[in-house]
Amino acid sequence: MGKSGRFGIVAIACSTGGPQALHKVIPMLPEHLGVPVTVLQHMPAGFTKSLADRLNGMSKLTVKEAEDGEILLPDYVYIAPGGCHFEVTAKAGKLYSHVYNGPPVNNLRPNADVMYESLIDVDVGSILCVVLTGMGADGTKGIASLKESKDIYCITQNEDTCVVYGMPRAVELSGLSNASVPLDEIAKTISNKIGG
């Protein structure tokens, strides 16, 4: 396994029902989480900035739409821009966002597998993956690849609280979920893992 230890990043993926789920999770996170949070929500271009702005007004953390090449700072939430792929890169010990307009992957842009697989080459200690409500199986392949080389902990939203139990179910069925949690307990589970 790769380097383990303190969590260095939280990477969240969601699709159908995701904006409502994010409104329950992000505002409940503590203001001193100590790590950056990336969010990949399947959305077309033009919608993610207003989602980020709304969440920022409700949250203790700073929430913004990710921009290409910016440093990913602790206690910030970066939402992948709709219609673009989003990756995490590292240079000189700092994390950066890479936002680009590549071809869709499995008909999706942004694509959660792309985000998770980008973390394979980034030295961030342990990685906390969170998969919320959504159709399909995006994220499962990326988390499976990530687990081969990194120390990860994966939280999935439980079936009863999902609008569509697709993405979390795929992660569960692949044996990658460490905890299946109701929506209103996900923020607490995240902060407990990061703090612990």
PDB file of C-alpha atoms in Angstrom:
ATOM      1  CA  MET A   1       0.000   0.000   0.000  1.00  0.00           C
ATOM      2  CA  GLY A   2       1.027   3.613  -0.475  1.00  0.00           C
ATOM      3  CA  LYS A   3       1.887   6.131   2.165  1.00  0.00           C
ATOM      4  CA  SER A   4      -0.690   6.228   4.955  1.00  0.00           C
ATOM      5  CA  GLY A   5      -1.164   8.560   7.845  1.00  0.00           C
ATOM      6  CA  ARG A   6      -3.111  11.725   8.361  1.00  0.00           C
ATOM      7  CA  PHE A   7      -5.748  12.445   5.726  1.00  0.00           C
ATOM      8  CA  GLY A   8      -4.605  15.023   3.195  1.00  0.00           C
ATOM      9  CA  ILE A   9      -7.746  15.569   1.135  1.00  0.00           C
ATOM     10  CA  VAL A  10     -11.473  14.803   0.991  1.00  0.00           C
ATOM     11  CA  ALA A  11     -12.758  13.904  -2.492  1.00  0.00           C
ATOM     12  CA  ILE A  12     -16.555  13.842  -2.929  1.00  0.00           C
ATOM     13  CA  ALA A  13     -18.472  12.563  -5.975  1.00  0.00           C
ATOM     14  CA  CYS A  14     -22.210  12.837  -6.664  1.00  0.00           C
ATOM     15  CA  SER A  15     -24.744  13.044  -9.470  1.00  0.00           C
ATOM     16  CA  THR A  16     -28.564  12.868  -9.440  1.00  0.00           C
ATOM     17  CA  GLY A  17     -29.780  14.394  -6.158  1.00  0.00           C
ATOM     18  CA  GLY A  18     -26.258  15.619  -5.450  1.00  0.00           C
ATOM     19  CA  PRO A  19     -26.940  19.360  -5.080  1.00  0.00           C
ATOM     20  CA  GLN A  20     -29.536  18.682  -2.352  1.00  0.00           C
ATOM     21  CA  ALA A  21     -27.152  16.218  -0.675  1.00  0.00           C
ATOM     22  CA  LEU A  22     -24.298  18.753  -0.784  1.00  0.00           C
ATOM     23  CA  HIS A  23     -26.580  21.311   0.885  1.00  0.00           C
ATOM     24  CA  LYS A  24     -26.889  18.842   3.782  1.00  0.00           C
ATOM     25  CA  VAL A  25     -23.201  17.884   3.972  1.00  0.00           C
ATOM     26  CA  ILE A  26     -21.002  20.913   3.198  1.00  0.00           C
ATOM     27  CA  PRO A  27     -22.645  23.418   5.619  1.00  0.00           C
ATOM     28  CA  MET A  28     -22.292  20.871   8.451  1.00  0.00           C
ATOM     29  CA  LEU A  29     -18.506  20.545   8.060  1.00  0.00           C
ATOM     30  CA  PRO A  30     -16.432  22.388  10.700  1.00  0.00           C
ATOM     31  CA  GLU A  31     -14.601  25.604   9.760  1.00  0.00           C
ATOM     32  CA  HIS A  32     -11.203  24.149  10.667  1.00  0.00           C
ATOM     33  CA  LEU A  33     -11.307  20.864   8.770  1.00  0.00           C
ATOM     34  CA  GLY A  34      -7.591  21.218   8.012  1.00  0.00           C
ATOM     35  CA  VAL A  35      -7.635  19.776   4.467  1.00  0.00           C
ATOM     36  CA  PRO A  36      -8.992  20.798   1.059  1.00  0.00           C
ATOM     37  CA  VAL A  37     -12.260  19.263  -0.150  1.00  0.00           C
ATOM     38  CA  THR A  38     -12.914  18.558  -3.837  1.00  0.00           C
ATOM     39  CA  VAL A  39     -16.446  17.997  -5.124  1.00  0.00           C
ATOM     40  CA  LEU A  40     -17.316  16.423  -8.448  1.00  0.00           C
ATOM     41  CA  GLN A  41     -21.016  16.915  -9.197  1.00  0.00           C
ATOM     42  CA  HIS A  42     -22.270  15.898 -12.644  1.00  0.00           C
ATOM     43  CA  MET A  43     -23.571  19.185 -14.072  1.00  0.00           C
ATOM     44  CA  PRO A  44     -23.470  21.001 -17.382  1.00  0.00           C
ATOM     45  CA  ALA A  45     -21.416  24.164 -17.783  1.00  0.00           C
ATOM     46  CA  GLY A  46     -22.883  27.276 -16.194  1.00  0.00           C
ATOM     47  CA  PHE A  47     -24.533  25.700 -13.148  1.00  0.00           C
ATOM     48  CA  THR A  48     -21.685  24.915 -10.774  1.00  0.00           C
ATOM     49  CA  LYS A  49     -20.729  28.521  -9.973  1.00  0.00           C
ATOM     50  CA  SER A  50     -24.210  29.302  -8.595  1.00  0.00           C
ATOM     51  CA  LEU A  51     -24.126  26.009  -6.642  1.00  0.00           C
ATOM     52  CA  ALA A  52     -20.752  26.992  -5.159  1.00  0.00           C
ATOM     53  CA  ASP A  53     -21.990  30.497  -4.335  1.00  0.00           C
ATOM     54  CA  ARG A  54     -25.100  29.163  -2.581  1.00  0.00           C
ATOM     55  CA  LEU A  55     -23.104  26.661  -0.547  1.00  0.00           C
ATOM     56  CA  ASN A  56     -20.512  29.306   0.330  1.00  0.00           C
ATOM     57  CA  GLY A  57     -23.243  31.493   1.842  1.00  0.00           C
ATOM     58  CA  MET A  58     -24.391  28.611   4.074  1.00  0.00           C
ATOM     59  CA  SER A  59     -21.060  27.073   5.069  1.00  0.00           C
ATOM     60  CA  LYS A  60     -18.241  27.614   7.574  1.00  0.00           C
ATOM     61  CA  LEU A  61     -15.730  26.531   4.931  1.00  0.00           C
ATOM     62  CA  THR A  62     -15.054  28.675   1.848  1.00  0.00           C
ATOM     63  CA  VAL A  63     -16.797  27.103  -1.170  1.00  0.00           C
ATOM     64  CA  LYS A  64     -15.867  28.073  -4.727  1.00  0.00           C
ATOM     65  CA  GLU A  65     -15.866  26.773  -8.270  1.00  0.00           C
ATOM     66  CA  ALA A  66     -12.423  25.351  -9.042  1.00  0.00           C
ATOM     67  CA  GLU A  67     -10.191  27.264 -11.437  1.00  0.00           C
ATOM     68  CA  ASP A  68      -7.409  25.730 -13.473  1.00  0.00           C
ATOM     69  CA  GLY A  69      -3.990  25.957 -11.828  1.00  0.00           C
ATOM     70  CA  GLU A  70      -5.062  27.272  -8.431  1.00  0.00           C
ATOM     71  CA  ILE A  71      -3.525  25.966  -5.195  1.00  0.00           C
ATOM     72  CA  LEU A  72      -5.933  23.750  -3.224  1.00  0.00           C
ATOM     73  CA  LEU A  73      -5.956  25.189   0.287  1.00  0.00           C
ATOM     74  CA  PRO A  74      -7.105  23.617   3.572  1.00  0.00           C
ATOM     75  CA  ASP A  75     -10.623  24.614   4.711  1.00  0.00           C
ATOM     76  CA  TYR A  76     -11.715  25.326   1.133  1.00  0.00           C
ATOM     77  CA  VAL A  77     -14.248  23.338  -0.917  1.00  0.00           C
ATOM     78  CA  TYR A  78     -13.570  23.254  -4.657  1.00  0.00           C
ATOM     79  CA  ILE A  79     -16.453  22.299  -6.947  1.00  0.00           C
ATOM     80  CA  ALA A  80     -15.425  20.947 -10.358  1.00  0.00           C
ATOM     81  CA  PRO A  81     -16.765  23.283 -13.056  1.00  0.00           C
ATOM     82  CA  GLY A  82     -19.649  21.807 -15.035  1.00  0.00           C
ATOM     83  CA  GLY A  83     -18.710  20.613 -18.493  1.00  0.00           C
ATOM     84  CA  CYS A  84     -14.976  20.268 -17.661  1.00  0.00           C
ATOM     85  CA  HIS A  85     -12.795  17.497 -16.294  1.00  0.00           C
ATOM     86  CA  PHE A  86     -11.131  18.095 -12.929  1.00  0.00           C
ATOM     87  CA  GLU A  87      -7.904  16.593 -11.605  1.00  0.00           C
ATOM     88  CA  VAL A  88      -5.669  17.137  -8.593  1.00  0.00           C
ATOM     89  CA  THR A  89      -1.964  17.578  -9.310  1.00  0.00           C
ATOM     90  CA  ALA A  90       1.012  18.288  -7.044  1.00  0.00           C
ATOM     91  CA  LYS A  91       4.131  20.399  -7.386  1.00  0.00           C
ATOM     92  CA  ALA A  92       6.717  21.225  -4.716  1.00  0.00           C
ATOM     93  CA  GLY A  93       4.545  19.819  -1.945  1.00  0.00           C
ATOM     94  CA  LYS A  94       1.450  21.843  -2.886  1.00  0.00           C
ATOM     95  CA  LEU A  95      -1.802  20.581  -4.418  1.00  0.00           C
ATOM     96  CA  TYR A  96      -3.221  22.239  -7.534  1.00  0.00           C
ATOM     97  CA  SER A  97      -6.395  21.946  -9.546  1.00  0.00           C
ATOM     98  CA  HIS A  98      -6.265  21.001 -13.209  1.00  0.00           C
ATOM     99  CA  VAL A  99      -9.459  21.928 -15.046  1.00  0.00           C
ATOM    100  CA  TYR A 100      -9.600  21.075 -18.749  1.00  0.00           C
ATOM    101  CA  ASN A 101     -11.979  20.467 -21.600  1.00  0.00           C
ATOM    102  CA  GLY A 102     -11.118  16.908 -22.678  1.00  0.00           C
ATOM    103  CA  PRO A 103     -13.484  14.425 -24.331  1.00  0.00           C
ATOM    104  CA  PRO A 104     -16.219  12.950 -22.099  1.00  0.00           C
ATOM    105  CA  VAL A 105     -15.299   9.742 -20.252  1.00  0.00           C
ATOM    106  CA  ASN A 106     -18.196   7.259 -20.225  1.00  0.00           C
ATOM    107  CA  ASN A 107     -20.357  10.115 -21.568  1.00  0.00           C
ATOM    108  CA  LEU A 108     -19.530  12.236 -18.503  1.00  0.00           C
ATOM    109  CA  ARG A 109     -17.602  15.498 -18.197  1.00  0.00           C
ATOM    110  CA  PRO A 110     -16.738  16.049 -15.381  1.00  0.00           C
ATOM    111  CA  ASN A 111     -16.082  12.409 -14.544  1.00  0.00           C
ATOM    112  CA  ALA A 112     -15.423  11.130 -11.004  1.00  0.00           C
ATOM    113  CA  ASP A 113     -13.102   8.321 -12.130  1.00  0.00           C
ATOM    114  CA  VAL A 114     -10.852  10.982 -13.694  1.00  0.00           C
ATOM    115  CA  MET A 115     -10.718  12.927 -10.404  1.00  0.00           C
ATOM    116  CA  TYR A 116     -10.025   9.873  -8.236  1.00  0.00           C
ATOM    117  CA  GLU A 117      -7.410   8.436 -10.620  1.00  0.00           C
ATOM    118  CA  SER A 118      -5.556  11.773 -10.643  1.00  0.00           C
ATOM    119  CA  LEU A 119      -4.898  11.305  -6.909  1.00  0.00           C
ATOM    120  CA  ILE A 120      -2.856   8.147  -7.584  1.00  0.00           C
ATOM    121  CA  ASP A 121       0.208  10.279  -8.426  1.00  0.00           C
ATOM    122  CA  VAL A 122      -0.259  12.831  -5.632  1.00  0.00           C
ATOM    123  CA  ASP A 123       1.519  12.413  -2.282  1.00  0.00           C
ATOM    124  CA  VAL A 124      -1.195  13.479   0.182  1.00  0.00           C
ATOM    125  CA  GLY A 125      -1.078  10.872   2.926  1.00  0.00           C
ATOM    126  CA  SER A 126      -4.440   9.153   3.272  1.00  0.00           C
ATOM    127  CA  ILE A 127      -7.422  10.069   1.108  1.00  0.00           C
ATOM    128  CA  LEU A 128     -11.032  10.283   2.286  1.00  0.00           C
ATOM    129  CA  CYS A 129     -13.392   9.375  -0.577  1.00  0.00           C
ATOM    130  CA  VAL A 130     -17.101  10.170  -0.248  1.00  0.00           C
ATOM    131  CA  VAL A 131     -19.716   8.958  -2.747  1.00  0.00           C
ATOM    132  CA  LEU A 132     -23.177  10.478  -2.517  1.00  0.00           C
ATOM    133  CA  THR A 133     -26.443   9.913  -4.386  1.00  0.00           C
ATOM    134  CA  GLY A 134     -26.204   9.473  -8.142  1.00  0.00           C
ATOM    135  CA  MET A 135     -27.138   7.361 -11.135  1.00  0.00           C
ATOM    136  CA  GLY A 136     -24.691   4.896 -12.658  1.00  0.00           C
ATOM    137  CA  ALA A 137     -21.313   3.781 -11.324  1.00  0.00           C
ATOM    138  CA  ASP A 138     -19.012   6.759 -11.890  1.00  0.00           C
ATOM    139  CA  GLY A 139     -16.284   6.843  -9.228  1.00  0.00           C
ATOM    140  CA  THR A 140     -16.087   3.098  -8.553  1.00  0.00           C
ATOM    141  CA  LYS A 141     -13.322   2.374 -11.077  1.00  0.00           C
ATOM    142  CA  GLY A 142     -11.327   5.411  -9.925  1.00  0.00           C
ATOM    143  CA  ILE A 143     -11.602   4.514  -6.228  1.00  0.00           C
ATOM    144  CA  ALA A 144     -10.636   0.897  -6.992  1.00  0.00           C
ATOM    145  CA  SER A 145      -7.513   2.106  -8.860  1.00  0.00           C
ATOM    146  CA  LEU A 146      -6.697   4.548  -6.065  1.00  0.00           C
ATOM    147  CA  LYS A 147      -6.966   1.850  -3.409  1.00  0.00           C
ATOM    148  CA  GLU A 148      -4.259  -0.202  -5.148  1.00  0.00           C
ATOM    149  CA  SER A 149      -1.609   2.419  -4.361  1.00  0.00           C
ATOM    150  CA  LYS A 150      -2.998   4.645  -1.587  1.00  0.00           C
ATOM    151  CA  ASP A 151      -4.371   4.390   1.925  1.00  0.00           C
ATOM    152  CA  ILE A 152      -8.021   5.396   1.509  1.00  0.00           C
ATOM    153  CA  TYR A 153     -11.193   5.430   3.574  1.00  0.00           C
ATOM    154  CA  CYS A 154     -14.449   5.468   1.634  1.00  0.00           C
ATOM    155  CA  ILE A 155     -17.820   6.718   2.936  1.00  0.00           C
ATOM    156  CA  THR A 156     -20.958   6.022   0.905  1.00  0.00           C
ATOM    157  CA  GLN A 157     -24.424   7.484   1.365  1.00  0.00           C
ATOM    158  CA  ASN A 158     -26.850   4.764   2.449  1.00  0.00           C
ATOM    159  CA  GLU A 159     -29.700   3.562   0.241  1.00  0.00           C
ATOM    160  CA  ASP A 160     -32.543   4.968   2.361  1.00  0.00           C
ATOM    161  CA  THR A 161     -31.357   8.578   2.025  1.00  0.00           C
ATOM    162  CA  CYS A 162     -30.271   8.536  -1.651  1.00  0.00           C
ATOM    163  CA  VAL A 163     -32.394  10.051  -4.413  1.00  0.00           C
ATOM    164  CA  VAL A 164     -30.775   7.464  -6.702  1.00  0.00           C
ATOM    165  CA  TYR A 165     -28.784   4.637  -5.101  1.00  0.00           C
ATOM    166  CA  GLY A 166     -26.529   4.059  -8.119  1.00  0.00           C
ATOM    167  CA  MET A 167     -23.037   5.421  -7.510  1.00  0.00           C
ATOM    168  CA  PRO A 168     -22.905   4.493  -3.791  1.00  0.00           C
ATOM    169  CA  ARG A 169     -24.342   1.051  -4.566  1.00  0.00           C
ATOM    170  CA  ALA A 170     -21.663   0.378  -7.183  1.00  0.00           C
ATOM    171  CA  VAL A 171     -18.953   1.263  -4.650  1.00  0.00           C
ATOM    172  CA  GLU A 172     -20.628  -0.950  -2.018  1.00  0.00           C
ATOM    173  CA  LEU A 173     -20.938  -3.915  -4.393  1.00  0.00           C
ATOM    174  CA  SER A 174     -17.250  -3.608  -5.275  1.00  0.00           C
ATOM    175  CA  GLY A 175     -16.346  -3.960  -1.592  1.00  0.00           C
ATOM    176  CA  LEU A 176     -14.787  -0.490  -1.498  1.00  0.00           C
ATOM    177  CA  SER A 177     -17.069   1.195   1.060  1.00  0.00           C
ATOM    178  CA  ASN A 178     -15.792   1.379   4.641  1.00  0.00           C
ATOM    179  CA  ALA A 179     -18.973   2.994   5.975  1.00  0.00           C
ATOM    180  CA  SER A 180     -22.496   3.313   4.572  1.00  0.00           C
ATOM    181  CA  VAL A 181     -23.974   6.335   6.328  1.00  0.00           C
ATOM    182  CA  PRO A 182     -27.283   8.276   6.269  1.00  0.00           C
ATOM    183  CA  LEU A 183     -27.009  11.673   4.598  1.00  0.00           C
ATOM    184  CA  ASP A 184     -27.403  13.670   7.820  1.00  0.00           C
ATOM    185  CA  GLU A 185     -24.465  11.814   9.417  1.00  0.00           C
ATOM    186  CA  ILE A 186     -21.968  12.126   6.563  1.00  0.00           C
ATOM    187  CA  ALA A 187     -20.480  15.490   7.621  1.00  0.00           C
ATOM    188  CA  LYS A 188     -19.962  14.199  11.170  1.00  0.00           C
ATOM    189  CA  THR A 189     -18.362  11.000   9.827  1.00  0.00           C
ATOM    190  CA  ILE A 190     -16.001  13.055   7.642  1.00  0.00           C
ATOM    191  CA  SER A 191     -14.931  15.352  10.482  1.00  0.00           C
ATOM    192  CA  ASN A 192     -14.500  12.426  12.891  1.00  0.00           C
ATOM    193  CA  LYS A 193     -12.191  10.630  10.418  1.00  0.00           C
ATOM    194  CA  ILE A 194     -10.183  13.767   9.637  1.00  0.00           C
ATOM    195  CA  GLY A 195      -9.914  14.698  13.316  1.00  0.00           C
ATOM    196  CA  GLY A 196      -9.052  11.159  14.349  1.00  0.00           C
TER     197      GLY A 196
END
